[in-house]
Short mmCIF file of C-alpha atoms and ligand atoms in Angstrom, two decimals:
data_model
loop_
_atom_site.label_atom_id
_atom_site.label_comp_id
_atom_site.label_asym_id
_atom_site.label_seq_id
_atom_site.Cartn_x
_atom_site.Cartn_y
_atom_site.Cartn_z
CA MET M 1 74.94 74.38 75.28
CA LYS M 2 76.42 74.79 71.77
CA MET M 3 76.53 78.09 69.90
CA SER M 4 75.80 78.20 66.17
CA SER M 5 78.13 80.28 64.00
CA ASP M 6 75.18 82.69 63.38
CA ILE M 7 74.80 83.31 67.10
CA LYS M 8 78.57 83.72 67.49
CA ARG M 9 78.54 86.40 64.74
CA VAL M 10 75.65 88.32 66.36
CA MET M 11 77.36 88.10 69.74
CA SER M 12 80.63 89.55 68.54
CA ARG M 13 78.74 92.81 67.93
CA LYS M 14 76.77 92.79 71.19
CA SER M 15 77.32 94.51 74.55
CA PRO M 16 77.88 92.22 77.58
CA ALA M 17 74.19 92.70 78.48
CA GLY M 18 73.21 91.69 74.93
CA ILE M 19 75.42 88.60 75.10
CA LEU M 20 73.94 87.62 78.46
CA GLN M 21 70.45 88.02 77.06
CA ILE M 22 71.17 85.78 74.02
CA MET M 23 72.94 83.04 75.98
CA VAL M 24 70.41 82.85 78.81
CA LYS M 25 67.52 82.83 76.35
CA GLN M 26 69.12 80.02 74.34
CA LEU M 27 69.68 77.96 77.49
CA MET M 28 66.07 78.41 78.57
CA GLU M 29 64.81 77.48 75.09
CA GLU M 30 66.86 74.27 75.19
CA GLU M 31 65.25 73.45 78.55
CA GLY M 32 61.78 74.26 77.18
CA LEU M 33 61.34 76.93 79.85
CA TRP M 34 61.53 80.12 77.81
CA GLU M 35 58.78 82.74 77.67
CA GLU M 36 59.17 86.34 76.46
CA THR M 37 57.95 87.64 79.85
CA LEU M 38 61.25 86.40 81.32
CA THR M 39 63.22 88.96 79.31
CA SER M 40 62.83 91.66 81.98
CA ASP M 41 64.19 89.21 84.56
CA ILE M 42 67.57 89.03 82.81
CA PRO M 43 70.01 91.61 84.19
CA THR M 44 70.92 94.63 82.11
CA SER M 45 73.32 95.95 84.76
CA TRP M 46 75.45 94.49 87.55
CA GLU M 47 78.57 95.13 89.60
CA LYS M 48 81.67 93.09 88.83
CA TYR M 49 84.59 92.83 91.23
CA GLY M 50 87.36 90.69 89.77
CA ASP M 51 85.60 87.48 88.74
CA LEU M 52 82.56 87.98 91.00
CA LEU M 53 79.26 89.25 89.59
CA LEU M 54 76.78 90.99 91.87
CA PHE M 55 73.19 91.20 90.64
CA ASN M 56 70.35 93.15 92.17
CA GLY M 57 68.27 90.41 93.80
CA GLU M 58 65.25 92.68 94.14
CA LYS M 59 65.10 93.14 90.39
CA TYR M 60 66.51 90.16 88.49
CA PHE M 61 65.98 86.36 88.27
CA ARG M 62 62.89 86.57 90.45
CA ASP M 63 60.73 84.13 88.47
CA ASP M 64 60.54 80.59 89.92
CA ARG M 65 61.53 79.04 86.59
CA TRP M 66 65.13 80.21 87.01
CA LYS M 67 65.44 77.94 90.03
CA HIS M 68 64.70 74.93 87.85
CA THR M 69 67.16 75.79 85.08
CA PRO M 70 70.24 73.55 85.22
CA ASN M 71 73.58 75.20 84.46
CA LEU M 72 72.12 78.74 84.66
CA TRP M 73 74.97 80.13 86.80
CA GLN M 74 77.61 78.47 84.59
CA CYS M 75 75.94 79.99 81.52
CA ILE M 76 75.94 83.49 83.09
CA CYS M 77 79.59 83.14 84.12
CA LYS M 78 80.53 82.09 80.60
CA ALA M 79 78.60 85.03 79.10
CA LEU M 80 80.19 87.61 81.42
CA LYS M 81 83.62 86.02 81.92
CA ALA M 82 83.16 85.46 85.65
CA LYS M 83 83.57 82.61 88.14
CA ARG M 84 81.32 83.63 91.03
CA ILE M 85 77.81 85.08 91.39
CA GLY M 86 76.16 86.90 94.28
CA PHE M 87 72.76 88.50 94.74
CA LYS M 88 72.42 91.80 96.50
CA HIS M 89 69.24 92.64 98.40
CA PHE M 90 68.23 95.80 100.24
CA ILE M 91 70.97 96.91 102.60
CA SER M 92 70.24 96.02 106.24
CA GLU M 93 69.22 98.94 108.39
CA ASP M 94 71.45 97.59 111.15
CA SER M 95 74.20 99.67 112.69
CA PHE M 96 76.89 98.03 110.52
CA ARG M 97 74.97 98.79 107.30
CA SER M 98 75.45 95.07 106.43
CA PRO M 99 75.20 94.37 102.73
CA ASN M 100 72.64 91.50 102.59
CA VAL M 101 74.46 89.67 99.81
CA LYS M 102 74.10 85.93 99.16
CA LEU M 103 76.66 84.01 97.14
CA VAL M 104 74.83 81.54 94.84
CA TYR M 105 77.74 80.27 92.77
CA GLY M 106 81.40 79.89 93.68
CA VAL M 107 82.95 79.37 97.08
CA ASN M 108 84.86 82.36 98.36
CA SER M 109 83.18 85.76 98.78
CA TRP M 110 86.30 87.96 99.13
CA VAL M 111 86.92 90.29 96.21
CA GLU M 112 89.61 92.75 95.14
CA PHE M 113 88.90 95.93 93.23
CA LYS M 114 91.26 98.68 92.09
CA ASP M 115 89.66 102.10 91.98
CA ASN M 116 91.56 105.24 90.99
CA GLY M 117 94.89 103.78 92.07
CA VAL M 118 93.61 102.42 95.40
CA ILE M 119 93.21 98.68 96.05
CA PHE M 120 90.17 97.60 98.06
CA THR M 121 89.54 94.06 99.22
CA TRP M 122 86.50 92.91 101.21
CA ASP M 123 84.04 90.08 101.77
CA VAL M 124 80.91 90.89 99.74
CA GLN M 125 78.74 88.87 102.12
CA PHE M 126 79.69 90.96 105.14
CA ASN M 127 81.01 94.35 104.02
CA MET M 128 79.15 96.85 101.89
CA PHE M 129 80.98 98.63 99.11
CA CYS M 130 79.02 101.40 97.49
CA ALA M 131 80.05 101.72 93.85
CA GLY M 132 77.90 104.88 93.71
CA ASN M 133 80.21 106.64 96.19
CA ALA M 134 83.03 106.75 93.64
CA PRO M 135 82.57 110.55 93.09
CA GLU M 136 83.32 111.15 96.79
CA ARG M 137 86.27 108.73 96.88
CA HIS M 138 87.70 110.44 93.80
CA ARG M 139 87.05 113.94 95.17
CA ILE M 140 88.94 113.08 98.38
CA ALA M 141 91.77 111.79 96.19
CA THR M 142 92.17 115.35 94.83
CA PHE M 143 92.47 116.99 98.29
CA LEU M 144 95.88 118.30 99.31
CA CYS M 145 96.31 116.86 102.80
CA GLU M 146 100.09 116.84 103.18
CA GLY M 147 101.00 117.38 106.84
CA GLU M 148 97.37 116.95 107.91
CA THR M 149 95.87 114.72 110.57
CA VAL M 150 92.50 113.28 109.52
CA VAL M 151 89.85 111.44 111.53
CA ASP M 152 87.59 109.05 109.62
CA MET M 153 84.70 108.40 112.00
CA TYR M 154 83.07 105.61 109.95
CA ALA M 155 86.04 103.97 108.27
CA GLY M 156 84.42 100.70 107.14
CA ILE M 157 86.90 98.84 104.93
CA GLY M 158 88.72 102.10 104.21
CA TYR M 159 86.48 103.65 101.50
CA PHE M 160 87.67 107.17 102.40
CA THR M 161 90.61 106.44 104.73
CA LEU M 162 92.53 104.93 101.80
CA PRO M 163 92.11 107.82 99.32
CA TYR M 164 93.17 110.22 102.14
CA LEU M 165 96.37 108.23 102.65
CA VAL M 166 97.22 106.91 99.19
CA LYS M 167 96.18 109.88 97.04
CA ALA M 168 95.67 112.99 99.23
CA LYS M 169 98.88 112.19 101.16
CA ALA M 170 97.52 112.81 104.66
CA LYS M 171 100.23 112.61 107.33
CA LEU M 172 98.09 110.47 109.65
CA VAL M 173 94.55 109.07 109.65
CA TYR M 174 92.73 107.91 112.76
CA ALA M 175 90.22 105.35 111.43
CA CYS M 176 87.30 104.56 113.76
CA GLU M 177 85.19 101.47 113.04
CA TRP M 178 83.09 99.26 115.30
CA TYR M 179 82.33 96.27 113.03
CA PRO M 180 85.05 93.61 113.48
CA ARG M 181 84.59 92.22 109.94
CA ALA M 182 85.12 95.72 108.50
CA VAL M 183 88.16 96.28 110.74
CA LYS M 184 89.65 93.04 109.40
CA ALA M 185 89.27 94.20 105.77
CA LEU M 186 90.47 97.72 106.66
CA LYS M 187 93.72 96.38 108.14
CA ILE M 188 94.34 94.19 105.07
CA ASN M 189 93.66 97.17 102.79
CA LEU M 190 96.02 99.45 104.70
CA SER M 191 98.68 96.83 104.36
CA ILE M 192 98.25 96.05 100.63
CA ASN M 193 98.23 99.78 99.84
CA LYS M 194 101.41 100.15 101.95
CA VAL M 195 99.99 102.88 104.21
CA ALA M 196 99.51 100.93 107.46
CA SER M 197 102.22 102.96 109.21
CA LYS M 198 100.21 106.16 108.63
CA CYS M 199 96.92 104.90 110.08
CA ILE M 200 95.83 104.30 113.65
CA VAL M 201 92.75 102.08 113.80
CA TYR M 202 90.41 102.71 116.73
CA GLU M 203 88.09 99.73 117.04
CA GLY M 204 84.86 100.79 118.70
CA ASP M 205 82.06 103.35 118.69
CA SER M 206 83.55 106.49 117.16
CA ARG M 207 81.47 108.65 119.49
CA LEU M 208 83.48 107.17 122.36
CA VAL M 209 86.88 106.27 120.89
CA CYS M 210 87.40 109.27 118.60
CA PRO M 211 90.54 111.20 119.60
CA LYS M 212 90.10 114.78 120.79
CA GLY M 213 91.76 118.05 119.79
CA ILE M 214 94.05 116.70 117.07
CA ALA M 215 92.31 116.80 113.70
CA ASP M 216 92.71 119.12 110.72
CA ARG M 217 89.86 117.29 109.03
CA VAL M 218 87.08 114.93 110.08
CA ASN M 219 85.22 112.69 107.66
CA LEU M 220 81.67 111.71 108.64
CA GLY M 221 80.65 109.22 105.94
CA LEU M 222 77.49 107.74 107.42
CA LEU M 223 74.00 107.52 105.89
CA PRO M 224 71.21 108.34 106.24
CA SER M 225 72.64 110.80 108.76
CA SER M 226 75.91 111.32 110.57
CA GLU M 227 74.37 113.66 113.14
CA SER M 228 74.98 111.37 116.10
CA GLY M 229 78.72 111.83 115.46
CA TRP M 230 78.80 115.63 115.11
CA GLN M 231 79.70 116.32 118.73
CA ALA M 232 82.65 113.90 118.69
CA ALA M 233 83.74 115.40 115.35
CA CYS M 234 83.72 118.95 116.76
CA GLU M 235 85.71 117.73 119.76
CA ALA M 236 88.21 116.01 117.46
CA LEU M 237 89.18 119.25 115.73
CA ASN M 238 92.35 121.08 116.71
CA PRO M 239 91.17 123.73 119.25
CA ILE M 240 93.77 126.25 118.11
CA SER M 241 93.58 126.10 114.33
CA GLY M 242 90.22 124.38 113.78
CA GLY M 243 89.69 122.35 110.61
CA VAL M 244 87.22 121.03 108.07
CA LEU M 245 84.25 118.72 108.66
CA HIS M 246 82.96 116.65 105.73
CA ILE M 247 79.38 115.89 106.71
CA HIS M 248 77.39 113.28 104.79
CA GLY M 249 73.62 113.08 104.81
CA ASN M 250 70.63 111.95 102.79
CA VAL M 251 68.46 114.95 101.99
CA THR M 252 64.86 114.63 100.82
CA SER M 253 63.69 117.18 98.27
CA SER M 254 60.58 118.22 96.41
CA ILE M 255 58.57 118.50 99.55
CA LYS M 256 55.30 120.11 98.68
CA ASN M 257 54.81 122.70 101.37
CA LYS M 258 56.66 124.72 103.93
CA LYS M 259 54.93 123.08 106.89
CA ILE M 260 56.41 119.70 106.04
CA ILE M 261 59.84 121.29 105.82
CA ASN M 262 59.36 122.73 109.29
CA ASP M 263 58.28 119.36 110.61
CA LYS M 264 61.07 117.56 108.83
CA PHE M 265 63.97 119.57 110.14
CA GLY M 266 62.13 120.55 113.29
CA CYS M 267 63.88 123.87 113.02
CA LYS M 268 61.88 127.04 112.68
CA ASP M 269 65.05 129.14 113.04
CA CYS M 270 66.53 127.85 109.80
CA VAL M 271 63.30 128.17 107.82
CA ASP M 272 62.86 131.73 109.17
CA ILE M 273 66.41 132.68 108.27
CA LEU M 274 65.96 131.39 104.77
CA CYS M 275 62.63 133.21 104.37
CA ASN M 276 63.81 136.49 105.83
CA TYR M 277 67.21 136.63 104.28
CA ASP M 278 66.17 137.75 100.83
CA PRO M 279 62.71 139.04 99.91
CA ASN M 280 62.96 137.26 96.58
CA GLU M 281 63.46 133.99 98.36
CA LYS M 282 60.33 134.06 100.46
CA ASP M 283 58.62 131.31 98.58
CA LEU M 284 60.25 128.20 99.92
CA ASN M 285 58.50 126.11 97.30
CA ASN M 286 60.07 128.01 94.48
CA ASN M 287 63.22 126.18 93.52
CA LYS M 288 64.40 128.83 91.12
CA PHE M 289 65.71 131.08 93.85
CA CYS M 290 68.31 128.67 95.10
CA SER M 291 70.01 127.93 91.83
CA ASP M 292 73.10 130.03 92.35
CA VAL M 293 72.90 131.93 95.61
CA GLY M 294 75.36 131.20 98.38
CA ILE M 295 74.51 131.55 102.05
CA GLN M 296 75.84 135.02 102.75
CA PRO M 297 76.91 136.64 106.00
CA SER M 298 75.54 136.74 108.53
CA PHE M 299 73.13 134.52 110.35
CA ILE M 300 73.07 134.66 114.08
CA PHE M 301 71.78 131.69 115.97
CA HIS M 302 70.36 132.13 119.45
CA SER M 303 72.24 135.44 119.83
CA LYS M 304 75.54 133.55 119.83
CA THR M 305 77.51 135.18 117.09
CA VAL M 306 78.31 132.03 115.23
CA ILE M 307 78.12 132.81 111.60
CA PRO M 308 77.84 130.44 108.68
CA VAL M 309 79.24 132.26 105.74
CA THR M 310 80.52 131.36 102.37
CA ASN M 311 82.29 133.43 99.84
CA VAL M 312 82.07 130.76 97.20
CA SER M 313 79.06 130.45 94.98
CA ILE M 314 77.33 127.15 95.60
CA LYS M 315 74.84 125.60 93.23
CA TRP M 316 71.89 124.89 95.48
CA LYS M 317 69.96 122.74 93.08
CA GLN M 318 67.20 122.22 95.60
CA MET M 319 65.96 124.57 98.25
CA GLU M 320 66.03 121.69 100.75
CA TRP M 321 69.77 121.32 100.13
CA LYS M 322 70.25 124.89 101.24
CA LEU M 323 67.99 124.46 104.23
CA TRP M 324 69.83 121.30 105.26
CA SER M 325 73.22 123.06 104.94
CA LEU M 326 72.02 125.94 107.06
CA HIS M 327 70.63 123.57 109.65
CA VAL M 328 73.88 121.59 109.84
CA CYS M 329 75.70 124.87 110.58
CA HIS M 330 73.07 125.78 113.13
CA LYS M 331 73.56 122.51 115.01
CA LEU M 332 77.35 122.69 114.75
CA SER M 333 77.39 126.21 116.11
CA ASP M 334 75.42 125.03 119.15
CA ILE M 335 77.86 122.16 119.67
CA PHE M 336 80.92 124.41 119.40
CA CYS M 337 79.45 126.81 121.93
CA SER M 338 78.82 124.04 124.44
CA VAL M 339 81.96 122.00 123.80
CA HIS M 340 84.53 124.75 123.57
CA GLU M 341 82.64 127.52 125.41
CA GLN M 342 83.90 129.67 122.62
CA VAL M 343 82.49 131.01 119.40
CA TRP M 344 83.63 129.33 116.20
CA LYS M 345 83.22 130.69 112.71
CA LEU M 346 81.70 128.24 110.26
CA GLN M 347 82.31 128.57 106.55
CA ILE M 348 80.47 126.44 104.03
CA CYS M 349 83.19 125.65 101.49
CA ASN M 350 81.30 123.23 99.27
CA LEU M 351 78.16 121.18 98.89
CA HIS M 352 78.92 118.04 96.95
CA HIS M 353 76.24 115.86 95.38
CA VAL M 354 77.48 112.27 95.56
CA LYS M 355 74.54 110.35 94.13
CA SER M 356 70.83 110.05 93.94
CA TYR M 357 70.03 107.62 96.77
CA ALA M 358 66.36 107.06 95.96
CA PRO M 359 63.65 109.09 94.22
CA HIS M 360 63.78 112.59 95.79
CA ILE M 361 66.58 111.58 98.16
CA ASP M 362 70.12 112.76 97.50
CA HIS M 363 73.37 111.80 99.19
CA LEU M 364 75.15 115.10 99.90
CA VAL M 365 78.43 116.04 101.55
CA LEU M 366 78.73 119.46 103.15
CA ASP M 367 82.29 120.74 103.68
CA VAL M 368 82.36 123.14 106.62
CA LYS M 369 85.52 124.99 107.65
CA CYS M 370 85.44 125.61 111.40
CA THR M 371 87.69 128.21 113.01
CA PRO M 372 87.87 129.36 116.64
CA GLN M 373 87.06 133.06 116.63
CA GLU M 374 90.34 134.39 117.96
CA TYR M 375 91.93 133.15 114.77
CA LEU M 376 89.51 134.80 112.39
CA VAL M 377 91.11 136.81 109.65
CA GLN M 378 88.58 139.51 108.87
C1 SAM P 401 79.21 101.13 105.43
S1 SAM P 401 80.08 102.56 105.78
C2 SAM P 401 79.29 103.75 104.80
C3 SAM P 401 79.52 103.50 103.37
C4 SAM P 401 80.72 104.13 102.79
N1 SAM P 401 80.65 105.56 102.99
C5 SAM P 401 80.94 103.79 101.30
O1 SAM P 401 81.49 104.60 100.57
O2 SAM P 401 80.61 102.71 100.84
C6 SAM P 401 79.66 102.97 107.39
C7 SAM P 401 80.56 102.24 108.37
O3 SAM P 401 80.46 102.93 109.61
C8 SAM P 401 80.43 101.99 110.65
N2 SAM P 401 79.80 102.66 111.80
C9 SAM P 401 78.53 103.11 111.90
N3 SAM P 401 78.34 103.73 113.08
C10 SAM P 401 79.54 103.68 113.74
C11 SAM P 401 79.99 104.16 115.01
N4 SAM P 401 79.17 104.82 115.84
N5 SAM P 401 81.27 103.94 115.35
C12 SAM P 401 82.11 103.28 114.53
N6 SAM P 401 81.75 102.79 113.32
C13 SAM P 401 80.47 102.99 112.93
C14 SAM P 401 79.68 100.80 110.09
O4 SAM P 401 80.04 99.61 110.77
C15 SAM P 401 80.15 100.80 108.62
O5 SAM P 401 81.30 100.01 108.45
#
């Protein structure tokens, strides 16, 4: 495939997506296979890790004609300065959250990627790496964790473990992970980032292997919900000084009526609290009310005086975000009462929006400070 000087001139002014478009179209024209309808099949976005390109296989190159185009992968690699190509399909709903990636060009599927001063390496065919979680990786990097012991209950290849160690300067991280291929990448990553001596890897189900009574902070980075790990996380916290839980979850919004909300969370208590708390907030379908109101003292669940409070103003962009936060506190308060037979104060410190996961579904992280009641400073 030869490029005329005209095409070269046009390309020097084009974005990578524009260049890809021109080169792929030219190749297809030379093969007599081009039709304008194929334009939407040419990628306009992709992930690139080192020299490996990852395209969305649900969206691009779906037409059969691509299969019959010789030198297509070489042409794409030339256009985007790469050497390997993979296609990413919907993530498996298995317990490892396997990535469902197929390498179509090139031989080795390990990649290396430097993000915010942290080096990650993994096998794209077996480990998922969510580029969209960068806001959470970068937020963790800003935490001040000197002297702290952290538990990462779903460590994977070290998405959050590494920023805790490399950037937030945690004293020690216990990293729990049950997928051997992720553990392999995690250990390599700890070593290349020179933090292996500050991490203890627990290979197994975090609900069983998670250490107890030692943590200043527990990270629960599992979607769509980390709820199955909440009890182990509460048990992991230091029983004297407590600590912070970072709870991830996918939260569905824009639900049309209150009944569905009740069904969804299965928790009348939380809906009632939200309705009764402020007369102006009675209409659960009105999103305006939750724009800048924090959950204030004091909600009492099941007559146990466990109180989710916040003295920071949180932007509750959606009413369901507020309801979810309240419900997380509700469940945690129950767990603390049964695990520690003691009342713990829960403070919502922050609600962080990581990304839009799907239409009407948002990936949120709720930061909850948990303190045994004897240590409350009133
Ligand atoms: C894929 S990560 C989540 C994505 C990650 N937060 C990111 O930023 O890309 C979740 C990890 O938790 C692991 N995992 C899920 N449940 C687990 C459990 N009960 N015990 C230990 N590891 C678990 C999975 O194997 C997976 O490696």
